[in-house]
Amino acid sequence: MASDPASSLAAPCRAYSYAAFAFLVHNIEELTGLASWIATLELSIAIPAVQMSRAIIGLTLAGMAVLVVGRSVPHRAVQIVVALVVGMLLANVVSHVTLSFVTLSYMPGTATALALVLPAGLWLYRNLPLTDPARLTAAGVGVIAMAPVTWAALWLAG
């Protein structure tokens, strides 16, 4: 039995949409509790809740914009940027799990990171129209860029 060409094309498109949805839901969970969680930690720096909210909203809009454009623009350069975002999403999952473990407390966003962002990021990574090493390299750069991009967003939001 021949496969339906329309359904084979739909899977990659759904991967972009699922990743955007997962990122949105994840960041809503972060917005509802991350600032207060950070306030309970003994840190040498304080991040005001308003600044944190602005940064999360800015990162959400930017990430979703990349995923939406990536869904409809198959150009290689666009897909490399999508792979960068996927790398950042996967690094974010690791950071949530690690910080929850290190602080022995639940970091807001960990549940949605594991339940939504991790499978969405892996599905999208697998379906990106890039071959390795470009896909792997771009996602790896995204992993490395996650922390500086987050700090830049916090700085811009301040």
Short mmCIF file of C-alpha atoms in Angstrom, two decimals:
data_model
loop_
_atom_site.label_atom_id
_atom_site.label_comp_id
_atom_site.label_asym_id
_atom_site.label_seq_id
_atom_site.Cartn_x
_atom_site.Cartn_y
_atom_site.Cartn_z
CA MET A 1 0.00 0.00 0.00
CA ALA A 2 1.42 3.37 -1.01
CA SER A 3 1.73 6.05 1.64
CA ASP A 4 -0.25 9.24 1.35
CA PRO A 5 2.10 12.06 0.22
CA ALA A 6 0.04 14.64 2.10
CA SER A 7 0.44 12.80 5.41
CA SER A 8 4.20 12.40 4.95
CA LEU A 9 4.52 16.16 4.45
CA ALA A 10 2.29 16.93 7.42
CA ALA A 11 4.50 15.24 10.03
CA PRO A 12 7.36 17.75 9.76
CA CYS A 13 4.89 20.66 9.81
CA ARG A 14 3.28 19.25 12.94
CA ALA A 15 6.72 19.01 14.54
CA TYR A 16 7.24 22.78 14.14
CA SER A 17 3.73 23.50 15.48
CA TYR A 18 4.12 21.12 18.42
CA ALA A 19 7.48 22.69 19.32
CA ALA A 20 5.95 26.19 19.24
CA PHE A 21 2.99 25.04 21.36
CA ALA A 22 5.28 23.25 23.85
CA PHE A 23 7.50 26.33 24.16
CA LEU A 24 4.49 28.57 24.77
CA VAL A 25 3.00 26.31 27.46
CA HIS A 26 6.41 25.86 29.07
CA ASN A 27 6.99 29.60 29.25
CA ILE A 28 3.53 30.17 30.70
CA GLU A 29 4.48 27.76 33.49
CA GLU A 30 7.71 29.71 33.99
CA LEU A 31 5.83 33.01 34.10
CA THR A 32 3.59 31.73 36.88
CA GLY A 33 6.35 30.78 39.29
CA LEU A 34 9.95 31.24 38.18
CA ALA A 35 10.46 34.71 39.68
CA SER A 36 9.20 33.63 43.10
CA TRP A 37 11.28 30.42 42.95
CA ILE A 38 14.43 32.43 42.19
CA ALA A 39 13.58 34.82 45.03
CA THR A 40 13.69 31.89 47.48
CA LEU A 41 17.26 31.01 46.47
CA GLU A 42 20.28 32.57 48.10
CA LEU A 43 21.76 34.27 45.07
CA SER A 44 24.24 37.12 44.86
CA ILE A 45 22.09 38.73 42.17
CA ALA A 46 18.42 39.55 42.24
CA ILE A 47 16.26 39.49 39.14
CA PRO A 48 13.08 41.54 39.55
CA ALA A 49 9.88 39.73 38.58
CA VAL A 50 9.01 42.36 35.97
CA GLN A 51 12.39 41.97 34.30
CA MET A 52 12.06 38.19 34.34
CA SER A 53 8.56 38.36 32.85
CA ARG A 54 9.66 40.69 30.08
CA ALA A 55 12.61 38.42 29.23
CA ILE A 56 10.43 35.30 29.17
CA ILE A 57 7.83 37.00 26.98
CA GLY A 58 10.52 38.31 24.61
CA LEU A 59 12.18 34.90 24.31
CA THR A 60 8.78 33.26 23.79
CA LEU A 61 7.85 35.61 20.96
CA ALA A 62 11.26 35.31 19.30
CA GLY A 63 11.37 31.52 19.57
CA MET A 64 7.84 31.08 18.32
CA ALA A 65 8.51 33.46 15.41
CA VAL A 66 11.50 31.36 14.35
CA LEU A 67 9.45 28.16 14.58
CA VAL A 68 6.51 29.62 12.63
CA VAL A 69 8.77 31.00 9.89
CA GLY A 70 10.75 27.77 9.83
CA ARG A 71 7.58 25.78 9.29
CA SER A 72 6.81 27.60 6.06
CA VAL A 73 10.25 28.61 4.74
CA PRO A 74 12.40 25.60 3.81
CA HIS A 75 15.46 27.75 3.03
CA ARG A 76 18.65 26.27 4.50
CA ALA A 77 19.63 29.40 6.45
CA VAL A 78 16.20 29.54 8.10
CA GLN A 79 16.39 25.87 9.02
CA ILE A 80 19.83 26.39 10.56
CA VAL A 81 18.30 29.10 12.79
CA VAL A 82 15.50 26.66 13.68
CA ALA A 83 18.14 24.07 14.63
CA LEU A 84 19.80 26.70 16.85
CA VAL A 85 16.47 27.28 18.61
CA VAL A 86 15.96 23.52 18.98
CA GLY A 87 19.38 23.29 20.63
CA MET A 88 18.43 26.09 23.02
CA LEU A 89 15.13 24.37 23.84
CA LEU A 90 16.89 21.10 24.63
CA ALA A 91 19.52 22.90 26.75
CA ASN A 92 16.66 24.58 28.62
CA VAL A 93 15.25 21.15 29.50
CA VAL A 94 18.62 20.09 30.90
CA SER A 95 18.92 23.33 32.88
CA HIS A 96 15.50 22.85 34.49
CA VAL A 97 16.25 19.28 35.55
CA THR A 98 19.75 20.18 36.76
CA LEU A 99 18.64 23.22 38.77
CA SER A 100 15.74 21.30 40.31
CA PHE A 101 18.19 18.59 41.37
CA VAL A 102 20.89 20.99 42.64
CA THR A 103 18.45 23.10 44.67
CA LEU A 104 16.41 20.09 45.82
CA SER A 105 13.32 22.02 44.84
CA TYR A 106 10.95 22.10 41.89
CA MET A 107 12.02 24.72 39.38
CA PRO A 108 8.89 26.04 37.66
CA GLY A 109 8.91 24.84 34.07
CA THR A 110 10.48 21.45 34.76
CA ALA A 111 7.28 19.46 34.18
CA THR A 112 6.47 21.10 30.86
CA ALA A 113 10.15 20.94 29.87
CA LEU A 114 10.15 17.17 30.32
CA ALA A 115 6.59 16.42 29.16
CA LEU A 116 6.34 18.83 26.22
CA VAL A 117 9.56 20.60 25.25
CA LEU A 118 11.84 17.54 25.29
CA PRO A 119 9.70 15.36 22.99
CA ALA A 120 8.81 18.34 20.78
CA GLY A 121 12.44 19.39 20.45
CA LEU A 122 13.60 15.88 19.63
CA TRP A 123 10.78 15.37 17.12
CA LEU A 124 11.54 18.64 15.38
CA TYR A 125 15.29 17.94 15.39
CA ARG A 126 14.63 14.59 13.70
CA ASN A 127 12.37 16.19 11.08
CA LEU A 128 14.50 19.24 10.20
CA PRO A 129 15.28 19.36 6.49
CA LEU A 130 19.01 19.52 7.23
CA THR A 131 21.56 16.76 7.13
CA ASP A 132 24.33 16.24 9.61
CA PRO A 133 26.78 17.77 10.30
CA ALA A 134 24.85 21.04 9.69
CA ARG A 135 21.88 20.00 11.85
CA LEU A 136 24.04 18.68 14.68
CA THR A 137 26.42 21.65 14.55
CA ALA A 138 23.62 24.23 14.58
CA ALA A 139 21.80 22.50 17.44
CA GLY A 140 25.10 22.23 19.34
CA VAL A 141 25.72 25.94 18.90
CA GLY A 142 22.17 26.49 20.19
CA VAL A 143 22.97 24.46 23.31
CA ILE A 144 26.03 26.63 23.94
CA ALA A 145 24.14 29.85 23.12
CA MET A 146 21.22 29.18 25.50
CA ALA A 147 22.81 30.76 28.58
CA PRO A 148 24.20 33.90 26.88
CA VAL A 149 20.94 34.44 24.98
CA THR A 150 18.98 34.11 28.24
CA TRP A 151 21.25 36.60 30.01
CA ALA A 152 21.02 38.98 27.05
CA ALA A 153 17.23 38.79 27.19
CA LEU A 154 17.30 39.54 30.92
CA TRP A 155 19.66 42.48 30.33
CA LEU A 156 17.47 43.88 27.54
CA ALA A 157 14.37 43.45 29.71
CA GLY A 158 15.95 45.34 32.60
#
